[in-house]
């Protein structure tokens, strides 16, 4: 067997193992761009290198021409990480868009929890989930799906309390979307102190093979300081246990920054 490098659907280069029979095994991509996974076109999932590159170019070009939205890149990562039956935590519900996306990924067998310090955000999230195809009905802040979504519970609490409500290794994903509530009071913001407390708690709550995803916005007051604090925390994690990365569009003013921390699986 020998190894060559081919382009994944997200534009990064990944190893493609080729057997002595000449059959290539496509790489699995954990990049920050459009979803790659192992769902490859072609007979039996086997493609020639030329066909592989041709099939990927349009997806990557579409991602770039669409503005290279890092928020969508984050959701693609969640799709890679989460499996049926997993538990996910949306640490900043906001308008509920990420919460709904997580419900779609998890399906009926999963479990979904959301946090927000603003009552308006909890209300918007409830409304979005209730109006979605899942048609959630809520008793207080606990949602029971009438369709194919996971059970949902929303906490009108600061995300710094994550460690008080979940045990070690209980979640497969904890995601953060920092800043202020869109179309809400811009004076109410996430802040360095509670954000770091929440991420530090998530380091224990996330199971091996799980992910912490943090979207930072730098255009508002305090946003850059919060982003730098997140970067400093993730940079200091031991490489023996964690893989940490960062992604952003460089030539766009005040582009958001996606920071991730993946907990290595125990061997």
PDB file of N, CA and C in Angstrom, residues 35-102:
ATOM      1  N   UNK A  35     -19.098  19.978   4.744  1.00  0.00           N
ATOM      2  CA  UNK A  35     -19.053  18.613   5.250  1.00  0.00           C
ATOM      3  C   UNK A  35     -18.434  17.648   4.253  1.00  0.00           C
ATOM      4  N   UNK A  36     -17.557  16.805   4.743  1.00  0.00           N
ATOM      5  CA  UNK A  36     -16.955  15.795   3.886  1.00  0.00           C
ATOM      6  C   UNK A  36     -17.447  14.407   4.269  1.00  0.00           C
ATOM      7  N   UNK A  37     -17.139  13.977   5.511  1.00  0.00           N
ATOM      8  CA  UNK A  37     -17.585  12.673   5.966  1.00  0.00           C
ATOM      9  C   UNK A  37     -17.069  11.564   5.069  1.00  0.00           C
ATOM     10  N   UNK A  38     -17.801  10.475   5.031  1.00  0.00           N
ATOM     11  CA  UNK A  38     -17.418   9.352   4.177  1.00  0.00           C
ATOM     12  C   UNK A  38     -18.437   9.094   3.082  1.00  0.00           C
ATOM     13  N   UNK A  39     -19.361  10.040   2.845  1.00  0.00           N
ATOM     14  CA  UNK A  39     -20.391   9.833   1.837  1.00  0.00           C
ATOM     15  C   UNK A  39     -19.884  10.355   0.502  1.00  0.00           C
ATOM     16  N   UNK A  40     -19.229   9.490  -0.228  1.00  0.00           N
ATOM     17  CA  UNK A  40     -18.600   9.886  -1.485  1.00  0.00           C
ATOM     18  C   UNK A  40     -19.385   9.305  -2.647  1.00  0.00           C
ATOM     19  N   UNK A  41     -19.564  10.073  -3.734  1.00  0.00           N
ATOM     20  CA  UNK A  41     -20.232   9.527  -4.909  1.00  0.00           C
ATOM     21  C   UNK A  41     -19.357   8.505  -5.589  1.00  0.00           C
ATOM     22  N   UNK A  42     -19.961   7.726  -6.443  1.00  0.00           N
ATOM     23  CA  UNK A  42     -19.174   6.739  -7.179  1.00  0.00           C
ATOM     24  C   UNK A  42     -19.468   5.339  -6.686  1.00  0.00           C
ATOM     25  N   UNK A  43     -19.168   4.391  -7.488  1.00  0.00           N
ATOM     26  CA  UNK A  43     -19.462   2.997  -7.179  1.00  0.00           C
ATOM     27  C   UNK A  43     -18.672   2.526  -5.973  1.00  0.00           C
ATOM     28  N   UNK A  44     -19.437   2.088  -4.946  1.00  0.00           N
ATOM     29  CA  UNK A  44     -18.791   1.565  -3.752  1.00  0.00           C
ATOM     30  C   UNK A  44     -17.998   2.587  -2.985  1.00  0.00           C
ATOM     31  N   UNK A  45     -18.217   3.869  -3.271  1.00  0.00           N
ATOM     32  CA  UNK A  45     -17.485   4.907  -2.566  1.00  0.00           C
ATOM     33  C   UNK A  45     -16.062   5.060  -3.044  1.00  0.00           C
ATOM     34  N   UNK A  46     -15.692   4.424  -4.165  1.00  0.00           N
ATOM     35  CA  UNK A  46     -14.324   4.461  -4.658  1.00  0.00           C
ATOM     36  C   UNK A  46     -14.249   5.399  -5.850  1.00  0.00           C
ATOM     37  N   UNK A  47     -13.345   6.363  -5.805  1.00  0.00           N
ATOM     38  CA  UNK A  47     -13.177   7.328  -6.877  1.00  0.00           C
ATOM     39  C   UNK A  47     -11.721   7.372  -7.319  1.00  0.00           C
ATOM     40  N   UNK A  48     -11.525   7.657  -8.569  1.00  0.00           N
ATOM     41  CA  UNK A  48     -10.168   7.955  -9.008  1.00  0.00           C
ATOM     42  C   UNK A  48      -9.783   9.316  -8.470  1.00  0.00           C
ATOM     43  N   UNK A  49      -8.498   9.605  -8.422  1.00  0.00           N
ATOM     44  CA  UNK A  49      -8.056  10.891  -7.891  1.00  0.00           C
ATOM     45  C   UNK A  49      -8.601  12.049  -8.715  1.00  0.00           C
ATOM     46  N   UNK A  50      -8.672  11.877 -10.037  1.00  0.00           N
ATOM     47  CA  UNK A  50      -9.191  12.945 -10.883  1.00  0.00           C
ATOM     48  C   UNK A  50     -10.655  13.206 -10.627  1.00  0.00           C
ATOM     49  N   UNK A  51     -11.453  12.125 -10.532  1.00  0.00           N
ATOM     50  CA  UNK A  51     -12.890  12.287 -10.270  1.00  0.00           C
ATOM     51  C   UNK A  51     -13.120  12.866  -8.893  1.00  0.00           C
ATOM     52  N   UNK A  52     -12.275  12.475  -7.934  1.00  0.00           N
ATOM     53  CA  UNK A  52     -12.406  12.988  -6.575  1.00  0.00           C
ATOM     54  C   UNK A  52     -12.216  14.490  -6.539  1.00  0.00           C
ATOM     55  N   UNK A  53     -11.156  14.969  -7.186  1.00  0.00           N
ATOM     56  CA  UNK A  53     -10.891  16.403  -7.197  1.00  0.00           C
ATOM     57  C   UNK A  53     -11.991  17.162  -7.922  1.00  0.00           C
ATOM     58  N   UNK A  54     -12.485  16.592  -9.034  1.00  0.00           N
ATOM     59  CA  UNK A  54     -13.540  17.266  -9.803  1.00  0.00           C
ATOM     60  C   UNK A  54     -14.828  17.367  -9.002  1.00  0.00           C
ATOM     61  N   UNK A  55     -15.171  16.315  -8.240  1.00  0.00           N
ATOM     62  CA  UNK A  55     -16.424  16.314  -7.491  1.00  0.00           C
ATOM     63  C   UNK A  55     -16.386  17.276  -6.327  1.00  0.00           C
ATOM     64  N   UNK A  56     -15.179  17.625  -5.853  1.00  0.00           N
ATOM     65  CA  UNK A  56     -15.069  18.481  -4.681  1.00  0.00           C
ATOM     66  C   UNK A  56     -14.985  19.959  -5.022  1.00  0.00           C
ATOM     67  N   UNK A  57     -14.490  20.290  -6.189  1.00  0.00           N
ATOM     68  CA  UNK A  57     -14.194  21.679  -6.482  1.00  0.00           C
ATOM     69  C   UNK A  57     -15.426  22.564  -6.405  1.00  0.00           C
ATOM     70  N   UNK A  58     -16.559  22.098  -6.914  1.00  0.00           N
ATOM     71  CA  UNK A  58     -17.741  22.942  -6.937  1.00  0.00           C
ATOM     72  C   UNK A  58     -18.256  23.215  -5.531  1.00  0.00           C
ATOM     73  N   UNK A  59     -18.177  22.214  -4.632  1.00  0.00           N
ATOM     74  CA  UNK A  59     -18.647  22.412  -3.265  1.00  0.00           C
ATOM     75  C   UNK A  59     -17.792  23.454  -2.555  1.00  0.00           C
ATOM     76  N   UNK A  60     -16.495  23.376  -2.760  1.00  0.00           N
ATOM     77  CA  UNK A  60     -15.606  24.337  -2.124  1.00  0.00           C
ATOM     78  C   UNK A  60     -15.822  25.736  -2.690  1.00  0.00           C
ATOM     79  N   UNK A  61     -15.986  25.815  -4.015  1.00  0.00           N
ATOM     80  CA  UNK A  61     -16.237  27.107  -4.646  1.00  0.00           C
ATOM     81  C   UNK A  61     -17.560  27.699  -4.169  1.00  0.00           C
ATOM     82  N   UNK A  62     -18.569  26.845  -3.996  1.00  0.00           N
ATOM     83  CA  UNK A  62     -19.861  27.336  -3.501  1.00  0.00           C
ATOM     84  C   UNK A  62     -19.733  27.887  -2.091  1.00  0.00           C
ATOM     85  N   UNK A  63     -18.916  27.220  -1.284  1.00  0.00           N
ATOM     86  CA  UNK A  63     -18.692  27.698   0.078  1.00  0.00           C
ATOM     87  C   UNK A  63     -18.044  29.081   0.062  1.00  0.00           C
ATOM     88  N   UNK A  64     -17.032  29.245  -0.764  1.00  0.00           N
ATOM     89  CA  UNK A  64     -16.326  30.527  -0.833  1.00  0.00           C
ATOM     90  C   UNK A  64     -17.209  31.619  -1.420  1.00  0.00           C
ATOM     91  N   UNK A  65     -17.917  31.315  -2.501  1.00  0.00           N
ATOM     92  CA  UNK A  65     -18.758  32.328  -3.140  1.00  0.00           C
ATOM     93  C   UNK A  65     -19.927  32.714  -2.265  1.00  0.00           C
ATOM     94  N   UNK A  66     -20.298  31.840  -1.328  1.00  0.00           N
ATOM     95  CA  UNK A  66     -21.376  32.152  -0.394  1.00  0.00           C
ATOM     96  C   UNK A  66     -20.924  32.956   0.798  1.00  0.00           C
ATOM     97  N   UNK A  67     -19.673  33.396   0.792  1.00  0.00           N
ATOM     98  CA  UNK A  67     -19.172  34.235   1.868  1.00  0.00           C
ATOM     99  C   UNK A  67     -18.331  33.509   2.883  1.00  0.00           C
ATOM    100  N   UNK A  68     -18.083  32.213   2.671  1.00  0.00           N
ATOM    101  CA  UNK A  68     -17.268  31.415   3.605  1.00  0.00           C
ATOM    102  C   UNK A  68     -17.753  31.608   5.043  1.00  0.00           C
ATOM    103  N   UNK A  69     -19.027  31.368   5.248  1.00  0.00           N
ATOM    104  CA  UNK A  69     -19.627  31.592   6.564  1.00  0.00           C
ATOM    105  C   UNK A  69     -19.102  30.583   7.578  1.00  0.00           C
ATOM    106  N   UNK A  70     -18.347  31.080   8.538  1.00  0.00           N
ATOM    107  CA  UNK A  70     -17.748  30.206   9.539  1.00  0.00           C
ATOM    108  C   UNK A  70     -18.822  29.596  10.436  1.00  0.00           C
ATOM    109  N   UNK A  71     -19.958  30.290  10.586  1.00  0.00           N
ATOM    110  CA  UNK A  71     -21.046  29.728  11.388  1.00  0.00           C
ATOM    111  C   UNK A  71     -21.526  28.411  10.786  1.00  0.00           C
ATOM    112  N   UNK A  72     -21.614  28.371   9.470  1.00  0.00           N
ATOM    113  CA  UNK A  72     -22.020  27.125   8.814  1.00  0.00           C
ATOM    114  C   UNK A  72     -20.917  26.080   8.950  1.00  0.00           C
ATOM    115  N   UNK A  73     -19.675  26.519   8.915  1.00  0.00           N
ATOM    116  CA  UNK A  73     -18.574  25.591   9.120  1.00  0.00           C
ATOM    117  C   UNK A  73     -18.650  24.921  10.477  1.00  0.00           C
ATOM    118  N   UNK A  74     -19.045  25.690  11.495  1.00  0.00           N
ATOM    119  CA  UNK A  74     -19.186  25.120  12.831  1.00  0.00           C
ATOM    120  C   UNK A  74     -20.254  24.034  12.840  1.00  0.00           C
ATOM    121  N   UNK A  75     -21.360  24.288  12.171  1.00  0.00           N
ATOM    122  CA  UNK A  75     -22.442  23.307  12.147  1.00  0.00           C
ATOM    123  C   UNK A  75     -22.022  22.027  11.426  1.00  0.00           C
ATOM    124  N   UNK A  76     -21.191  22.163  10.405  1.00  0.00           N
ATOM    125  CA  UNK A  76     -20.677  20.967   9.729  1.00  0.00           C
ATOM    126  C   UNK A  76     -19.835  20.125  10.685  1.00  0.00           C
ATOM    127  N   UNK A  77     -19.083  20.788  11.539  1.00  0.00           N
ATOM    128  CA  UNK A  77     -18.296  20.049  12.530  1.00  0.00           C
ATOM    129  C   UNK A  77     -19.198  19.301  13.497  1.00  0.00           C
ATOM    130  N   UNK A  78     -20.290  19.943  13.913  1.00  0.00           N
ATOM    131  CA  UNK A  78     -21.233  19.268  14.813  1.00  0.00           C
ATOM    132  C   UNK A  78     -21.789  18.015  14.152  1.00  0.00           C
ATOM    133  N   UNK A  79     -22.074  18.103  12.866  1.00  0.00           N
ATOM    134  CA  UNK A  79     -22.589  16.943  12.135  1.00  0.00           C
ATOM    135  C   UNK A  79     -21.582  15.804  12.131  1.00  0.00           C
ATOM    136  N   UNK A  80     -20.295  16.157  12.094  1.00  0.00           N
ATOM    137  CA  UNK A  80     -19.250  15.130  12.108  1.00  0.00           C
ATOM    138  C   UNK A  80     -19.141  14.457  13.471  1.00  0.00           C
ATOM    139  N   UNK A  81     -19.328  15.229  14.527  1.00  0.00           N
ATOM    140  CA  UNK A  81     -19.077  14.749  15.883  1.00  0.00           C
ATOM    141  C   UNK A  81     -20.260  13.983  16.467  1.00  0.00           C
ATOM    142  N   UNK A  82     -21.469  14.504  16.274  1.00  0.00           N
ATOM    143  CA  UNK A  82     -22.642  13.962  16.958  1.00  0.00           C
ATOM    144  C   UNK A  82     -23.175  12.704  16.290  1.00  0.00           C
ATOM    145  N   UNK A  83     -23.666  11.792  17.123  1.00  0.00           N
ATOM    146  CA  UNK A  83     -24.291  10.552  16.680  1.00  0.00           C
ATOM    147  C   UNK A  83     -25.616  10.371  17.423  1.00  0.00           C
ATOM    148  N   UNK A  84     -26.534   9.558  16.882  1.00  0.00           N
ATOM    149  CA  UNK A  84     -27.800   9.310  17.586  1.00  0.00           C
ATOM    150  C   UNK A  84     -27.558   8.835  19.018  1.00  0.00           C
ATOM    151  N   UNK A  85     -28.275   9.417  19.949  1.00  0.00           N
ATOM    152  CA  UNK A  85     -28.122   9.063  21.357  1.00  0.00           C
ATOM    153  C   UNK A  85     -27.181   9.957  22.129  1.00  0.00           C
ATOM    154  N   UNK A  86     -26.464  10.844  21.438  1.00  0.00           N
ATOM    155  CA  UNK A  86     -25.535  11.745  22.113  1.00  0.00           C
ATOM    156  C   UNK A  86     -26.271  12.867  22.840  1.00  0.00           C
ATOM    157  N   UNK A  87     -25.564  13.492  23.768  1.00  0.00           N
ATOM    158  CA  UNK A  87     -26.072  14.652  24.499  1.00  0.00           C
ATOM    159  C   UNK A  87     -25.293  15.885  24.048  1.00  0.00           C
ATOM    160  N   UNK A  88     -26.025  16.947  23.705  1.00  0.00           N
ATOM    161  CA  UNK A  88     -25.405  18.193  23.268  1.00  0.00           C
ATOM    162  C   UNK A  88     -25.928  19.351  24.104  1.00  0.00           C
ATOM    163  N   UNK A  89     -25.064  20.350  24.285  1.00  0.00           N
ATOM    164  CA  UNK A  89     -25.408  21.528  25.075  1.00  0.00           C
ATOM    165  C   UNK A  89     -25.174  22.775  24.243  1.00  0.00           C
ATOM    166  N   UNK A  90     -26.226  23.569  24.065  1.00  0.00           N
ATOM    167  CA  UNK A  90     -26.100  24.885  23.452  1.00  0.00           C
ATOM    168  C   UNK A  90     -25.951  25.879  24.606  1.00  0.00           C
ATOM    169  N   UNK A  91     -24.741  26.377  24.794  1.00  0.00           N
ATOM    170  CA  UNK A  91     -24.444  27.214  25.957  1.00  0.00           C
ATOM    171  C   UNK A  91     -24.947  28.648  25.810  1.00  0.00           C
ATOM    172  N   UNK A  92     -25.392  29.017  24.613  1.00  0.00           N
ATOM    173  CA  UNK A  92     -25.890  30.371  24.346  1.00  0.00           C
ATOM    174  C   UNK A  92     -27.031  30.277  23.337  1.00  0.00           C
ATOM    175  N   UNK A  93     -28.243  30.067  23.806  1.00  0.00           N
ATOM    176  CA  UNK A  93     -29.370  29.800  22.903  1.00  0.00           C
ATOM    177  C   UNK A  93     -29.626  30.936  21.913  1.00  0.00           C
ATOM    178  N   UNK A  94     -29.596  32.177  22.383  1.00  0.00           N
ATOM    179  CA  UNK A  94     -29.863  33.304  21.497  1.00  0.00           C
ATOM    180  C   UNK A  94     -31.236  33.201  20.860  1.00  0.00           C
ATOM    181  N   UNK A  95     -31.289  33.281  19.537  1.00  0.00           N
ATOM    182  CA  UNK A  95     -32.557  33.172  18.812  1.00  0.00           C
ATOM    183  C   UNK A  95     -32.986  31.725  18.578  1.00  0.00           C
ATOM    184  N   UNK A  96     -32.164  30.780  18.994  1.00  0.00           N
ATOM    185  CA  UNK A  96     -32.538  29.372  18.903  1.00  0.00           C
ATOM    186  C   UNK A  96     -32.104  28.661  17.636  1.00  0.00           C
ATOM    187  N   UNK A  97     -31.399  29.342  16.748  1.00  0.00           N
ATOM    188  CA  UNK A  97     -31.024  28.726  15.476  1.00  0.00           C
ATOM    189  C   UNK A  97     -30.065  27.550  15.661  1.00  0.00           C
ATOM    190  N   UNK A  98     -29.077  27.720  16.544  1.00  0.00           N
ATOM    191  CA  UNK A  98     -28.148  26.620  16.807  1.00  0.00           C
ATOM    192  C   UNK A  98     -28.856  25.487  17.545  1.00  0.00           C
ATOM    193  N   UNK A  99     -29.762  25.835  18.447  1.00  0.00           N
ATOM    194  CA  UNK A  99     -30.513  24.815  19.186  1.00  0.00           C
ATOM    195  C   UNK A  99     -31.317  23.954  18.228  1.00  0.00           C
ATOM    196  N   UNK A 100     -31.977  24.600  17.272  1.00  0.00           N
ATOM    197  CA  UNK A 100     -32.758  23.862  16.283  1.00  0.00           C
ATOM    198  C   UNK A 100     -31.861  22.981  15.417  1.00  0.00           C
ATOM    199  N   UNK A 101     -30.713  23.511  15.014  1.00  0.00           N
ATOM    200  CA  UNK A 101     -29.787  22.718  14.206  1.00  0.00           C
ATOM    201  C   UNK A 101     -29.324  21.480  14.966  1.00  0.00           C
ATOM    202  N   UNK A 102     -29.044  21.626  16.233  1.00  0.00           N
ATOM    203  CA  UNK A 102     -28.622  20.489  17.040  1.00  0.00           C
ATOM    204  C   UNK A 102     -29.733  19.447  17.148  1.00  0.00           C
TER     205      UNK A 102
END
